[in-house]
Each structure stands twice: as C-alpha cells, then as structure tokens.
C-alpha cells in the first residue's frame, strides 16, 4: 500500500520575520543618521558660513577704506592688508564666534588672503598695482567640527569630503551724490568734460581754484555774488556748512540758488575749524581738525590788478603740475604733500599729526555749476556735477583777502547712498561691497 504525503504550503516563521525586521531597522537607522547629518551638520555649516561671510565682508570694507586713506603713501599695500586682517580678527573674537576665533588662532595671515586691484573685475594680487582702489579678502577653507558628518562618511556617502566652508568679498569706491556739501560753487564748462583725458568741466587734477571770492574781486557768477550758495538761513548756515555740519543733498541736473553777500566772518569761522582754528560759536568737539593742518607761510594771495587775475605766492605766480604747486623756486604745501603726510598719520608713522584729527577734513565737496545763464544778485544755476577740492590754507578774516583756495582733486570721501557702478569718474565716492568677479568677466562668483 502506497503512503500518501501531503505537501504543506511554505510559511515563514517568526524567527525569519525577526531577521527581516532587523535588516530594515538597520537601514532605517542609517537613513535617520544621514538625515541627522544633513540637518545638524548642514545647519552648523550654514551658521558658520554666515558668520565667516560677515567677517570677510567687514574685512574687505575696512581694507578698502584704509586703502583710500593711504593710497600713494609708503607701504600702502601692507597697511591695507593689516587693517583688513585686524578687522577679520576682531569679528572672529566677537561674542558667539568661538569656533571662528579658534580657526583663526594666532595666525590670521595663514587663514585669509588679502589682494588689491585697480578694477573691481581684477586681476587681484598682492601688493597689487600702484593705483589700486579695490580690495578682495578671501578664506579658501574654514574647517568645521563634524557631528554626524564622519558617521555619514563611514556609511558610504562617497564624495562627501571634509566639512568646511569658504567666503570671499570685494570692496571699493562707488560714486555718490553727497549730502555734506559745502555752500560753495565753481563755474564749469559743460563742453570740456572728458574723463578719459583727465578733463572735468575745464578742471584738471591739481588745478588751483578760488572757491570763494572776496570783496573787490571780479566774481565768476556776477556782481554781489561771492560763490556762496543758499543752503539755509544766512551766516549761521554758512558757518555750520563750511565747518562740515551741512546736510543738504543735491543731484546732477538740479538747480542751486546763489546767496549774495560776502559773509566773511561766518565763512572763515566755519572753514578754519578744519585747520584747528576756532573763533566764534564753533568747537573742536563738534568740528575736529584734519589729521594734517600744515599750510605754507606766507599765504597764497590773489592779484586782481592784472587781467586775468593771478594766484601768487611770495610775489611769484603759482603754477600746478600733477598736483604739485610751485611759485618760481618756491615750493608750496599742496595736495600731494598733504596726501603723503596723511597716509603716514593713518599708518601710525607720521609726525605732526593732530591727535584728534579726522581724515579728509580739508577736502570740500562743492557744486560745479553751469554759470552761462548767470544773473546779478540771487540766481539759479544748473548743477553739472560735484568737485572735490583740497583746501590749501586757512581763510583770512579780512574782506579783501577772504578768498578760499582749493586744488581740484578727482575723488574724495562722500556720504549718502552708493551708486550701482564702480568708481570710474570724478567726485565724491563711498566705499561699498561688490559682487566678486573671479575670471575678469561679467559673471560674478556665487560665493560672494
């Protein structure tokens, strides 16, 4: 008799189910570990990237600001680099930046790179060109502590690499319409404007101009005008604005109104604070002097007994050559001398520096107007642009000698809002951050 065997269908046992669940649990835990790495380490990287970028931005701005103050002086590149790295260190040592401070350690020069260029598009290098205006600060790699990062690497996240962030920032000048204008105007020629040739409404770098005429002079605007503008209520406003306390904003294409009257007292009291001379209701606490208050003695004079009138020093006609003023064999303390002395003061190596002095107090931002439609008395003049003028000497308090003499300078510090474009023209400027262009093209880096 044949025995029949009944084949039972295959069923899994609880033990086999437990094994499958264990595998799934391991996979799930691995996935959770990867998610934790992404969340915790990713957030940690983002936080430190932001902190690093802020520190690098501040360093680039500080470097560009310093470069504008020491350009043309001895060791300007090293002074700029030191200022940028000091700012980076100070930001790293700020509260909450312990990890960044540890990474910087005592060798910030090995942590960050500072480079200079004459164009925002580069090329950047160190010490950079002699006419450098733009500063770039970069941190190629800032290594961070890993939390689940290493575990994620062990679990096979190929190509994950070391946990680090980088940052780069570029800063430099941009033109602005100033709000700290002096209430003065020079008459420019709108047909003589060619920046490529160094010509700005008929003015060239270093030209000595009368910024305010005196009694008995032939005024370029018309009888009764002394190149003063109406920015407020009379002499008190003239005093305050010439001392540096003005807040009147103007733009190219607008009109300005002239203010008839000499106003010698208020004008001299305000202007001379820039030389550390205080007469009338002005004080050093409100209006500190320039870093360098040196001027030639005797003073430059204005001889209007000849036609055209002449600026003279020790009886000789004053001439200008690339910013250098001379009168015969006599040298005159001029913009180039002041610039060299100022750079030394900023770098901490100068002598005769005013202890409470402020950079560029001897620079005036004034209106360049189109005076072709001038009238006697109060008149409205179109604004061609804004000129930067270095004040050569204090203003005399006597009516017939109450001229203000200034040298035309291509650029100076300004206020108000920075423009969208790099500085390629003349006039007041402000330091701002730019997108970083790594290849010299118009495509900015995504890491700036």
C-alpha angles and dihedrals in degrees: 000000000000118000115227119217119202113215111222119214116256115260129180119244126229089249092058091047090053090055093053092048091051091055091049091048091053091050091047092050090049090052091048090050090052091050090049089051090051094047101040101033093037091053090045091052093048092050093050093043089057092047092048093047091051091051093047092047091053091047093052092049091048091048093049091047091051092046090055088055100045102032110135094019128110115283092004092153094052091045089052092048092049092051093050094048092045090054091049090051093049091052091047090053093051120114112284095020097095094129092051091047090052091050092050091047115162096320109068090157089067092045100051137031124219120197135172135212141173092229131046087232093057152178090221123198142143127288083007129195124323091249095049116152103161129071128202123195120188138176107200096192133007107184116215136201114262123225108175089352095097091045090053090053091051090051090061109267094156118207094017091129129185119328106252144127134211136203139190134184136182125200136177146127129316127181119256139182102244128229096191094071122159111232092248135106138196121198114243134192111240091202092059101065116122113140092182088062093042093251120134114182089320096316126112131194112287097013112150111230137179104240095182123022125216138226113299094019123125100250117216092221101046143276114321094023124105098183091271121139128217104245097148146323111345131275098351091060091047089052094048095044094047089048089056102259098113125123103182114134123203134176134207110272095031123109128242127202121229121230114220117217134070100247091188097167099051092039095053093042091054100041096045093060085078087066094046093258113135123191126150125006097341130103140193091239091061098034114024120192128255119273088252120035098172118133135167121270124244098038128243112265135205118234111197094165087093130057116264096027117243136217109227139189120193088348093305127112112256115236130187129214119176092328097317116119121205137164110202105304092342120106117213127208099252144166094285092052091048092048092053092047092047093051089053091050092051091047091051095242101097131106127217091029117155108247092217094033124135127215117262098001086140091058115094124198106211138169121263104209138191101238096179091109095044124149136192116272119001112005139168116242128191116238113240094178144296128286130207111219129186110218106230100196143356118281118259116236094221117099097229093048098036097117123137111219121202138171117228111244123188098226141011141163116290139175136218120069123336118241125241096249135067117261110272100143140055131275138053117346139184130212115244142158121265135194110267116247108199101182102037090254129114092261112102125217116259089222098067 
